mmCIF file of C-alpha atoms in Angstrom:
data_model
loop_
_atom_site.group_PDB
_atom_site.id
_atom_site.type_symbol
_atom_site.label_atom_id
_atom_site.label_comp_id
_atom_site.label_asym_id
_atom_site.label_seq_id
_atom_site.Cartn_x
_atom_site.Cartn_y
_atom_site.Cartn_z
ATOM 1 C CA MET A 1 10.788 6.278 8.453
ATOM 2 C CA LYS A 2 8.519 9.472 8.525
ATOM 3 C CA VAL A 3 5.171 7.046 10.684
ATOM 4 C CA GLN A 4 1.937 7.498 8.310
ATOM 5 C CA ASN A 5 -1.200 8.106 9.935
ATOM 6 C CA SER A 6 -2.335 4.634 9.575
ATOM 7 C CA GLU A 7 0.091 3.439 12.550
ATOM 8 C CA ARG A 8 -0.453 6.319 14.428
ATOM 9 C CA LEU A 9 -3.425 5.810 17.937
ATOM 10 C CA HIS A 10 -6.463 7.200 16.257
ATOM 11 C CA ILE A 11 -8.457 9.337 18.996
ATOM 12 C CA GLY A 12 -12.348 11.462 18.084
ATOM 13 C CA ILE A 13 -13.177 14.336 19.564
ATOM 14 C CA PHE A 14 -16.987 13.860 20.111
ATOM 15 C CA GLY A 15 -19.683 16.098 21.866
ATOM 16 C CA GLN A 16 -22.537 18.276 21.369
ATOM 17 C CA THR A 17 -22.241 21.910 19.271
ATOM 18 C CA ASN A 18 -19.686 24.106 20.980
ATOM 19 C CA SER A 19 -18.779 21.569 23.701
ATOM 20 C CA GLY A 20 -15.060 23.104 23.219
ATOM 21 C CA LYS A 21 -14.302 19.782 20.723
ATOM 22 C CA SER A 22 -11.861 22.633 18.255
ATOM 23 C CA SER A 23 -10.533 24.625 20.633
ATOM 24 C CA LEU A 24 -9.898 21.312 22.865
ATOM 25 C CA LEU A 25 -8.231 20.097 19.793
ATOM 26 C CA ASN A 26 -5.876 23.210 18.656
ATOM 27 C CA TYR A 27 -5.717 23.070 22.931
ATOM 28 C CA MET A 28 -3.574 19.703 23.155
ATOM 29 C CA THR A 29 -1.744 21.040 19.168
ATOM 30 C CA GLY A 30 -0.843 23.849 19.968
ATOM 31 C CA THR A 31 -1.580 24.710 17.027
ATOM 32 C CA ASP A 32 -4.472 26.804 15.033
ATOM 33 C CA THR A 33 -5.847 23.279 13.089
ATOM 34 C CA ALA A 34 -9.534 23.946 13.426
ATOM 35 C CA ILE A 35 -11.019 26.592 13.212
ATOM 36 C CA VAL A 36 -13.243 27.808 16.885
ATOM 37 C CA SER A 37 -15.975 29.660 16.430
ATOM 38 C CA ASN A 38 -20.052 30.361 18.742
ATOM 39 C CA ILE A 39 -21.528 29.453 15.504
ATOM 40 C CA ALA A 40 -23.373 26.477 15.557
ATOM 41 C CA GLY A 41 -21.914 23.552 12.288
ATOM 42 C CA THR A 42 -18.544 26.019 12.122
ATOM 43 C CA THR A 43 -16.202 22.015 12.045
ATOM 44 C CA THR A 44 -17.773 20.315 8.389
ATOM 45 C CA ASP A 45 -15.928 17.364 7.492
ATOM 46 C CA PRO A 46 -13.533 15.595 10.663
ATOM 47 C CA ILE A 47 -10.534 17.774 11.361
ATOM 48 C CA ARG A 48 -7.081 15.388 11.452
ATOM 49 C CA LYS A 49 -3.800 16.489 13.670
ATOM 50 C CA ALA A 50 -1.094 14.471 13.867
ATOM 51 C CA MET A 51 1.575 15.036 17.103
ATOM 52 C CA GLU A 52 3.587 12.753 18.983
ATOM 53 C CA ILE A 53 3.418 12.252 23.173
ATOM 54 C CA THR A 54 6.017 11.972 25.179
ATOM 55 C CA ASP A 55 7.134 8.908 26.808
ATOM 56 C CA PHE A 56 4.011 7.362 24.716
ATOM 57 C CA GLY A 57 4.310 7.521 20.957
ATOM 58 C CA PRO A 58 2.569 8.820 18.077
ATOM 59 C CA VAL A 59 -1.328 9.290 17.540
ATOM 60 C CA LEU A 60 -3.818 10.860 15.656
ATOM 61 C CA PHE A 61 -6.431 13.718 16.873
ATOM 62 C CA ILE A 62 -10.528 13.588 14.920
ATOM 63 C CA ASP A 63 -11.475 16.248 15.167
ATOM 64 C CA THR A 64 -14.814 16.184 14.820
ATOM 65 C CA ALA A 65 -19.136 17.878 13.747
ATOM 66 C CA GLY A 66 -21.283 18.494 16.561
ATOM 67 C CA VAL A 67 -23.952 15.579 16.737
ATOM 68 C CA ASN A 68 -27.114 17.422 17.520
ATOM 69 C CA ASP A 69 -25.802 19.989 14.280
ATOM 70 C CA LYS A 70 -29.436 21.121 13.361
ATOM 71 C CA THR A 71 -27.475 24.051 10.315
ATOM 72 C CA SER A 72 -28.839 21.770 6.548
ATOM 73 C CA LEU A 73 -26.261 20.709 6.045
ATOM 74 C CA GLY A 74 -26.137 18.652 9.985
ATOM 75 C CA GLN A 75 -26.704 15.341 9.227
ATOM 76 C CA ALA A 76 -24.058 15.316 6.977
ATOM 77 C CA ARG A 77 -21.626 16.102 9.093
ATOM 78 C CA ILE A 78 -23.183 14.006 11.602
ATOM 79 C CA ALA A 79 -23.550 10.958 9.553
ATOM 80 C CA LYS A 80 -19.780 12.401 9.024
ATOM 81 C CA SER A 81 -19.327 11.712 12.569
ATOM 82 C CA ARG A 82 -20.393 8.342 12.991
ATOM 83 C CA GLN A 83 -18.118 7.692 10.264
ATOM 84 C CA VAL A 84 -15.095 8.182 12.105
ATOM 85 C CA ILE A 85 -15.620 5.961 15.340
ATOM 86 C CA ASP A 86 -15.043 2.857 13.892
ATOM 87 C CA LYS A 87 -11.364 4.238 12.762
ATOM 88 C CA CYS A 88 -11.234 4.926 16.447
ATOM 89 C CA ASP A 89 -9.763 3.141 19.442
ATOM 90 C CA VAL A 90 -9.614 6.262 22.235
ATOM 91 C CA PHE A 91 -12.772 8.984 22.481
ATOM 92 C CA ILE A 92 -12.599 11.985 24.582
ATOM 93 C CA TYR A 93 -15.947 12.806 24.903
ATOM 94 C CA CYS A 94 -16.441 17.375 25.197
ATOM 95 C CA LEU A 95 -19.061 17.259 28.225
ATOM 96 C CA SER A 96 -21.993 19.898 28.291
ATOM 97 C CA LEU A 97 -24.293 20.928 29.965
ATOM 98 C CA ASP A 98 -27.362 20.551 27.665
ATOM 99 C CA ASP A 99 -25.675 17.236 26.574
ATOM 100 C CA ASP A 100 -28.449 14.470 25.073
ATOM 101 C CA MET A 101 -24.882 12.324 25.253
ATOM 102 C CA GLN A 102 -27.366 9.854 22.511
ATOM 103 C CA ILE A 103 -23.711 9.125 20.453
ATOM 104 C CA LEU A 104 -22.409 7.968 23.843
ATOM 105 C CA THR A 105 -25.021 4.555 23.485
ATOM 106 C CA GLU A 106 -22.298 4.161 20.205
ATOM 107 C CA LEU A 107 -19.282 5.170 21.847
ATOM 108 C CA LYS A 108 -19.155 2.874 24.596
ATOM 109 C CA LYS A 109 -20.491 -0.606 22.538
ATOM 110 C CA LYS A 110 -17.141 -0.214 20.751
ATOM 111 C CA GLU A 111 -15.433 -1.047 24.225
ATOM 112 C CA LYS A 112 -13.157 1.273 24.084
ATOM 113 C CA PRO A 113 -11.567 3.852 26.278
ATOM 114 C CA ILE A 114 -13.904 6.939 26.923
ATOM 115 C CA ILE A 115 -11.539 10.269 28.059
ATOM 116 C CA TYR A 116 -14.419 12.725 29.122
ATOM 117 C CA VAL A 117 -13.657 16.274 29.424
ATOM 118 C CA ALA A 118 -14.905 19.357 31.306
ATOM 119 C CA SER A 119 -13.885 21.420 29.581
ATOM 120 C CA LYS A 120 -13.969 25.792 30.014
ATOM 121 C CA GLN A 121 -13.219 25.995 33.207
ATOM 122 C CA ASP A 122 -12.224 29.569 32.619
ATOM 123 C CA LEU A 123 -16.232 30.376 32.241
ATOM 124 C CA PRO A 124 -18.992 29.755 34.871
ATOM 125 C CA VAL A 125 -20.114 27.225 32.543
ATOM 126 C CA GLY A 126 -17.259 25.097 33.061
ATOM 127 C CA SER A 127 -18.200 24.457 36.272
ATOM 128 C CA LYS A 128 -21.310 23.426 36.557
ATOM 129 C CA ILE A 129 -21.134 21.347 33.899
ATOM 130 C CA SER A 130 -17.884 19.047 35.732
ATOM 131 C CA GLU A 131 -20.627 19.350 38.733
ATOM 132 C CA LYS A 132 -23.533 18.287 36.668
ATOM 133 C CA TYR A 133 -21.489 15.398 35.594
ATOM 134 C CA LYS A 134 -19.045 14.170 38.174
ATOM 135 C CA ASP A 135 -20.185 10.831 38.620
ATOM 136 C CA LEU A 136 -18.176 10.862 34.457
ATOM 137 C CA ALA A 137 -15.138 11.459 36.646
ATOM 138 C CA PRO A 138 -14.576 14.396 34.098
ATOM 139 C CA LEU A 139 -10.907 15.873 33.729
ATOM 140 C CA LYS A 140 -11.975 19.831 34.061
ATOM 141 C CA ILE A 141 -9.904 21.101 31.542
ATOM 142 C CA ASN A 142 -8.601 25.395 31.261
ATOM 143 C CA ILE A 143 -7.441 26.442 28.064
ATOM 144 C CA ARG A 144 -5.631 29.157 29.265
ATOM 145 C CA ASN A 145 -3.817 26.968 30.980
ATOM 146 C CA LYS A 146 -0.894 25.746 28.603
ATOM 147 C CA ASP A 147 -0.376 22.848 32.386
ATOM 148 C CA ASP A 148 -4.047 21.311 32.459
ATOM 149 C CA ARG A 149 -3.424 19.647 28.628
ATOM 150 C CA LEU A 150 -1.176 17.418 30.488
ATOM 151 C CA LYS A 151 -3.957 16.463 32.516
ATOM 152 C CA ILE A 152 -5.402 14.938 28.877
ATOM 153 C CA PHE A 153 -2.693 13.195 28.306
ATOM 154 C CA ALA A 154 -1.318 10.986 31.730
ATOM 155 C CA ARG A 155 -5.353 10.100 30.639
ATOM 156 C CA ILE A 156 -4.570 9.269 27.413
ATOM 157 C CA LYS A 157 -0.011 7.212 28.971
ATOM 158 C CA SER A 158 -2.120 5.577 31.146
ATOM 159 C CA LEU A 159 -3.904 3.327 28.639
ATOM 160 C CA GLU A 160 -3.119 -0.016 28.687
ATOM 161 C CA LYS A 161 -1.487 -0.068 25.129
ATOM 162 C CA LYS A 162 -1.798 -3.357 22.738
ATOM 163 C CA ASP A 163 1.462 -5.477 21.931
ATOM 164 C CA GLU A 164 2.387 -4.027 18.623
ATOM 165 C CA PRO A 165 1.207 -6.544 16.132
ATOM 166 C CA THR A 166 4.247 -7.486 13.369
ATOM 167 C CA ILE A 167 4.093 -7.296 10.344
ATOM 168 C CA THR A 168 6.228 -10.804 9.756
ATOM 169 C CA LYS A 169 4.818 -11.985 13.075
ATOM 170 C CA ASN A 170 6.790 -15.896 13.614
ATOM 171 C CA LEU A 171 7.488 -16.303 9.845
ATOM 172 C CA VAL A 172 10.792 -13.968 10.246
ATOM 173 C CA LYS A 173 13.543 -14.376 13.399
ATOM 174 C CA LYS A 174 16.750 -12.609 13.827
ATOM 175 C CA GLY A 175 19.496 -13.933 11.183
ATOM 176 C CA ASP A 176 17.667 -15.125 9.012
ATOM 177 C CA LEU A 177 17.800 -14.736 5.432
ATOM 178 C CA VAL A 178 14.545 -12.504 3.485
ATOM 179 C CA VAL A 179 13.716 -11.739 -0.286
ATOM 180 C CA LEU A 180 11.990 -9.880 -1.428
ATOM 181 C CA VAL A 181 10.347 -9.656 -5.375
ATOM 182 C CA ILE A 182 9.874 -6.583 -6.322
ATOM 183 C CA PRO A 183 7.878 -5.670 -9.820
ATOM 184 C CA GLN A 184 7.624 -2.198 -10.268
ATOM 185 C CA ASP A 185 5.098 -1.845 -12.545
ATOM 186 C CA LYS A 186 3.044 1.340 -13.551
ATOM 187 C CA ALA A 187 1.381 1.762 -9.873
ATOM 188 C CA ALA A 188 4.249 2.491 -7.850
ATOM 189 C CA PRO A 189 5.292 6.166 -7.617
ATOM 190 C CA LYS A 190 8.330 6.738 -9.440
ATOM 191 C CA GLY A 191 11.893 6.785 -7.341
ATOM 192 C CA ARG A 192 10.167 5.098 -4.499
ATOM 193 C CA LEU A 193 8.372 1.586 -3.057
ATOM 194 C CA ILE A 194 4.947 1.689 -2.169
ATOM 195 C CA LYS A 195 4.234 1.611 1.848
ATOM 196 C CA PRO A 196 3.696 -1.837 2.086
ATOM 197 C CA GLN A 197 6.821 -3.009 0.925
ATOM 198 C CA VAL A 198 8.747 0.216 2.943
ATOM 199 C CA MET A 199 7.570 -1.040 6.466
ATOM 200 C CA THR A 200 8.038 -4.712 5.561
ATOM 201 C CA ILE A 201 12.395 -3.547 5.025
ATOM 202 C CA ARG A 202 12.747 -1.703 8.587
ATOM 203 C CA GLU A 203 10.721 -4.249 10.175
ATOM 204 C CA LEU A 204 13.224 -7.271 9.140
ATOM 205 C CA ILE A 205 16.057 -4.912 10.316
ATOM 206 C CA ASP A 206 14.894 -4.436 12.968
ATOM 207 C CA LYS A 207 14.076 -8.407 13.901
ATOM 208 C CA LYS A 208 17.809 -8.148 12.993
ATOM 209 C CA ALA A 209 17.257 -10.021 9.667
ATOM 210 C CA THR A 210 19.096 -10.063 6.461
ATOM 211 C CA ALA A 211 16.831 -8.245 3.633
ATOM 212 C CA ILE A 212 17.135 -8.998 -0.350
ATOM 213 C CA CYS A 213 15.583 -6.485 -2.689
ATOM 214 C CA CYS A 214 15.057 -8.225 -6.330
ATOM 215 C CA ASP A 215 12.440 -7.299 -8.871
ATOM 216 C CA LEU A 216 11.291 -10.578 -10.645
ATOM 217 C CA THR A 217 13.083 -10.340 -13.811
ATOM 218 C CA SER A 218 15.805 -11.205 -11.593
ATOM 219 C CA LEU A 219 14.612 -13.277 -9.783
ATOM 220 C CA GLU A 220 16.502 -16.657 -10.406
ATOM 221 C CA ASN A 221 20.728 -14.167 -10.597
ATOM 222 C CA THR A 222 19.540 -12.867 -6.919
ATOM 223 C CA LEU A 223 18.762 -16.631 -5.652
ATOM 224 C CA SER A 224 22.024 -18.415 -7.456
ATOM 225 C CA SER A 225 24.798 -15.934 -6.176
ATOM 226 C CA LEU A 226 23.543 -16.753 -2.464
ATOM 227 C CA ASN A 227 25.303 -18.832 -0.261
ATOM 228 C CA LYS A 228 21.900 -20.261 0.964
ATOM 229 C CA LYS A 229 18.873 -20.703 0.455
ATOM 230 C CA PRO A 230 16.200 -17.966 1.815
ATOM 231 C CA ASP A 231 14.292 -18.617 5.463
ATOM 232 C CA LEU A 232 11.065 -17.261 3.298
ATOM 233 C CA VAL A 233 10.455 -15.130 -0.034
ATOM 234 C CA ILE A 234 8.012 -12.155 0.173
ATOM 235 C CA CYS A 235 6.226 -11.052 -2.726
ATOM 236 C CA ASP A 236 4.005 -9.156 -4.421
ATOM 237 C CA SER A 237 0.653 -10.911 -5.076
ATOM 238 C CA GLN A 238 0.615 -10.145 -8.523
ATOM 239 C CA VAL A 239 3.521 -12.642 -9.015
ATOM 240 C CA PHE A 240 2.750 -15.477 -6.963
ATOM 241 C CA LYS A 241 2.671 -18.301 -9.599
ATOM 242 C CA GLU A 242 5.735 -16.490 -11.167
ATOM 243 C CA THR A 243 7.675 -16.897 -8.251
ATOM 244 C CA SER A 244 6.855 -19.809 -6.315
ATOM 245 C CA GLU A 245 7.307 -21.117 -10.338
ATOM 246 C CA ILE A 246 11.766 -20.024 -9.525
ATOM 247 C CA ILE A 247 12.211 -20.964 -6.332
ATOM 248 C CA GLU A 248 13.365 -24.242 -5.180
ATOM 249 C CA GLU A 249 10.708 -26.788 -3.719
ATOM 250 C CA GLY A 250 10.442 -26.083 -0.188
ATOM 251 C CA THR A 251 10.974 -22.371 0.077
ATOM 252 C CA SER A 252 8.755 -20.879 2.384
ATOM 253 C CA LEU A 253 7.074 -18.380 -0.034
ATOM 254 C CA THR A 254 3.619 -15.729 1.667
ATOM 255 C CA SER A 255 3.052 -11.915 -0.161
ATOM 256 C CA PHE A 256 2.945 -8.755 1.169
ATOM 257 C CA SER A 257 -1.121 -8.642 1.304
ATOM 258 C CA ILE A 258 -0.658 -12.157 3.139
ATOM 259 C CA LEU A 259 0.839 -10.321 5.282
ATOM 260 C CA PHE A 260 -0.398 -7.401 5.830
ATOM 261 C CA SER A 261 -4.388 -9.073 5.525
ATOM 262 C CA ALA A 262 -2.586 -10.056 9.543
ATOM 263 C CA PHE A 263 -1.638 -7.289 9.916
ATOM 264 C CA LYS A 264 -4.599 -5.263 9.048
ATOM 265 C CA GLY A 265 -7.276 -7.808 9.278
ATOM 266 C CA ASP A 266 -9.144 -10.961 10.210
ATOM 267 C CA LEU A 267 -6.672 -13.652 8.657
ATOM 268 C CA PRO A 268 -9.347 -17.079 9.764
ATOM 269 C CA TYR A 269 -12.064 -15.031 8.261
ATOM 270 C CA PHE A 270 -10.530 -14.046 4.770
ATOM 271 C CA ILE A 271 -8.964 -17.507 4.610
ATOM 272 C CA LYS A 272 -12.638 -19.021 5.253
ATOM 273 C CA SER A 273 -14.594 -16.144 3.481
ATOM 274 C CA VAL A 274 -12.080 -16.802 -0.192
ATOM 275 C CA LYS A 275 -13.400 -20.138 -0.339
ATOM 276 C CA ARG A 276 -16.605 -18.307 -1.048
ATOM 277 C CA LEU A 277 -15.637 -18.503 -4.971
ATOM 278 C CA ASP A 278 -16.420 -22.257 -5.296
ATOM 279 C CA MET A 279 -19.335 -21.515 -5.030
ATOM 280 C CA PRO A 280 -22.359 -19.396 -7.280
ATOM 281 C CA LEU A 281 -22.104 -16.153 -7.600
ATOM 282 C CA LYS A 282 -23.731 -12.568 -7.984
ATOM 283 C CA ARG A 283 -21.724 -9.825 -7.349
ATOM 284 C CA VAL A 284 -18.822 -8.928 -6.133
ATOM 285 C CA LEU A 285 -17.234 -5.758 -4.569
ATOM 286 C CA ILE A 286 -13.449 -4.689 -4.997
ATOM 287 C CA ALA A 287 -12.784 -2.307 -1.941
ATOM 288 C CA GLU A 288 -9.190 -0.286 -2.502
ATOM 289 C CA ALA A 289 -8.130 1.342 1.006
ATOM 290 C CA CYS A 290 -6.766 4.369 -0.647
ATOM 291 C CA THR A 291 -7.845 6.308 -4.548
ATOM 292 C CA HIS A 292 -4.839 5.804 -6.458
ATOM 293 C CA PRO A 293 -6.029 6.717 -10.412
ATOM 294 C CA PRO A 294 -6.565 3.101 -11.812
ATOM 295 C CA ILE A 295 -4.196 1.844 -14.493
ATOM 296 C CA ASP A 296 -4.225 0.097 -17.433
ATOM 297 C CA GLU A 297 -2.744 -2.955 -15.206
ATOM 298 C CA ASP A 298 -3.748 -2.278 -12.159
ATOM 299 C CA ILE A 299 -4.524 -5.731 -9.752
ATOM 300 C CA GLY A 300 -8.296 -4.494 -7.766
ATOM 301 C CA THR A 301 -9.355 -2.793 -11.537
ATOM 302 C CA VAL A 302 -8.042 -4.810 -13.570
ATOM 303 C CA LYS A 303 -6.228 -7.870 -12.768
ATOM 304 C CA ILE A 304 -7.786 -9.852 -10.236
ATOM 305 C CA PRO A 305 -11.780 -8.931 -11.967
ATOM 306 C CA ARG A 306 -10.528 -10.353 -14.956
ATOM 307 C CA MET A 307 -9.785 -13.496 -13.311
ATOM 308 C CA LEU A 308 -12.981 -13.292 -11.491
ATOM 309 C CA LYS A 309 -14.376 -13.171 -14.756
ATOM 310 C CA LYS A 310 -13.073 -16.229 -16.793
ATOM 311 C CA LYS A 311 -14.373 -18.837 -14.143
ATOM 312 C CA TYR A 312 -18.077 -16.336 -13.814
ATOM 313 C CA PRO A 313 -18.398 -14.846 -16.760
ATOM 314 C CA ASP A 314 -21.742 -13.017 -15.977
ATOM 315 C CA LEU A 315 -20.140 -11.834 -12.456
ATOM 316 C CA GLU A 316 -21.526 -8.188 -11.415
ATOM 317 C CA ILE A 317 -17.677 -6.116 -9.888
ATOM 318 C CA GLU A 318 -18.308 -3.342 -8.260
ATOM 319 C CA PHE A 319 -15.881 -0.872 -7.047
ATOM 320 C CA ALA A 320 -15.277 1.123 -3.848
ATOM 321 C CA ARG A 321 -12.841 3.375 -2.637
ATOM 322 C CA GLY A 322 -11.107 4.913 0.682
ATOM 323 C CA ASP A 323 -13.624 5.775 2.916
ATOM 324 C CA SER A 324 -16.926 4.707 0.899
ATOM 325 C CA LEU A 325 -19.820 3.360 2.904
ATOM 326 C CA ILE A 326 -20.371 -0.419 1.670
ATOM 327 C CA ASP A 327 -24.169 -1.387 1.459
ATOM 328 C CA TYR A 328 -23.050 -5.277 2.867
ATOM 329 C CA ASP A 329 -25.816 -6.819 2.569
ATOM 330 C CA ARG A 330 -25.821 -5.902 -1.785
ATOM 331 C CA TYR A 331 -22.681 -8.960 -2.787
ATOM 332 C CA ASP A 332 -22.082 -12.146 -2.081
ATOM 333 C CA LEU A 333 -18.335 -11.660 -1.165
ATOM 334 C CA ILE A 334 -16.358 -9.045 -1.062
ATOM 335 C CA ILE A 335 -12.262 -8.478 -1.362
ATOM 336 C CA SER A 336 -10.481 -5.957 0.085
ATOM 337 C CA CYS A 337 -6.425 -5.159 -0.840
ATOM 338 C CA GLY A 338 -4.322 -5.166 1.915
ATOM 339 C CA ALA A 339 -5.512 -2.069 3.594
ATOM 340 C CA CYS A 340 -2.324 -0.100 3.865
ATOM 341 C CA MET A 341 -3.202 3.065 4.157
ATOM 342 C CA PHE A 342 -6.363 1.986 7.130
ATOM 343 C CA ASN A 343 -5.773 1.824 11.103
ATOM 344 C CA ARG A 344 -6.175 -1.962 11.857
ATOM 345 C CA THR A 345 -9.119 -1.001 13.761
ATOM 346 C CA THR A 346 -10.936 0.154 10.255
ATOM 347 C CA MET A 347 -10.180 -3.175 9.030
ATOM 348 C CA LEU A 348 -11.377 -4.782 11.515
ATOM 349 C CA SER A 349 -14.803 -3.007 12.348
ATOM 350 C CA LYS A 350 -15.434 -3.257 8.461
ATOM 351 C CA VAL A 351 -14.481 -6.795 8.873
ATOM 352 C CA GLU A 352 -17.143 -7.444 12.403
ATOM 353 C CA LYS A 353 -19.725 -5.651 9.879
ATOM 354 C CA ALA A 354 -18.853 -7.936 6.956
ATOM 355 C CA LYS A 355 -19.512 -10.961 9.594
ATOM 356 C CA GLU A 356 -22.324 -9.646 11.519
ATOM 357 C CA LYS A 357 -24.041 -9.359 7.857
ATOM 358 C CA SER A 358 -22.856 -13.281 7.614
ATOM 359 C CA ILE A 359 -20.622 -12.002 4.265
ATOM 360 C CA ALA A 360 -17.381 -13.166 3.070
ATOM 361 C CA MET A 361 -14.919 -11.027 3.333
ATOM 362 C CA THR A 362 -11.133 -11.272 1.336
ATOM 363 C CA ASN A 363 -8.659 -10.269 0.131
ATOM 364 C CA TYR A 364 -6.538 -9.261 -3.108
ATOM 365 C CA GLY A 365 -2.852 -12.057 -2.074
ATOM 366 C CA ILE A 366 -6.253 -14.598 -1.001
ATOM 367 C CA THR A 367 -7.777 -14.390 -3.734
ATOM 368 C CA ILE A 368 -4.848 -13.876 -6.152
ATOM 369 C CA ALA A 369 -2.888 -18.029 -4.410
ATOM 370 C CA TYR A 370 -6.408 -19.443 -4.893
ATOM 371 C CA LEU A 371 -7.365 -19.072 -8.086
ATOM 372 C CA LYS A 372 -4.358 -19.559 -9.453
ATOM 373 C CA GLY A 373 -4.177 -23.590 -7.079
ATOM 374 C CA ILE A 374 -1.290 -22.463 -5.115
ATOM 375 C CA LEU A 375 -2.818 -20.773 -1.161
ATOM 376 C CA ASP A 376 -2.348 -25.153 0.082
ATOM 377 C CA LYS A 377 1.865 -24.019 -1.027
ATOM 378 C CA VAL A 378 1.799 -20.546 1.166
ATOM 379 C CA VAL A 379 3.045 -20.322 4.191
ATOM 380 C CA LEU A 380 0.361 -18.253 6.458
ATOM 381 C CA PRO A 381 1.626 -15.769 9.367
ATOM 382 C CA ASP A 382 0.547 -17.343 13.178
#
């Protein structure tokens, strides 16, 4: 299965304008991904390039605009660069001779690894940069020397790799029988499954568990054909209640959305926050990571709003998609999708901002299970 960008280690490249960020991106990836020019402000929106680092794994490099961009669109470009900070697992900072180091304050607050680079070592200014910032122990890089990029890869490889989170966590072990209830609604891409379903199936195979897939209409027939009760049933959140009414009492049940709320986000906070639905609400935000066009029975724009309006007829419901900035103070509750299109760092950054402002935040699957009164019957991953 192709590694999606959301599952790659995100490495942001920051620095002043003309500090060599775009040249460094091209140098590391061996491509002409970014336009290189001496003209300030050449890089506008962040530029992304995925690659595989040998003996390490898949990464995503993100080249950002210079943080001292003084062009007419400079502030907009800098704002885009700052948005990237919340997505990154690692920072590469390209030093400049006249660097004001202001953005470093923001990077250091994230308490993530920062790799300092003194590039332009093929030019007289390069040695001046490395000497000025020798206390930072920067990597000296000459992009005319093809072997210098190995220094950066070696530094990345030296970073302590965190334990890879799993989707099903403690809910599935080797030899388990898992039934996946996958309704194919209008939002499902023709001829293929959606990302959370594919990722979950792949993990079950890797765990040496048995995965059996069906839709809701064939669930009873599927269960009756088995010679044992499933160890776990995973369903789409939209058919939570219907699935719970079909499976045998005592069978463990969860949803893809709940699994991903733990895989990508902060499950304990989501569970705590969903109880905000028991108090008066004025305005709720429904936030979706992907940007597919909404359809008649879309879970985020139609089904959840319908359930909320049934309980709170006067409730104001607003929507955010993709990387849209969120004004957290506007809302009593934020309901996020499973965030399969975000990396975990991005989602956790959003949760932290909600926590800082004491704003309740939960996700689709938990919301649906709670509103349908079956959250206490659903198994949650540790």
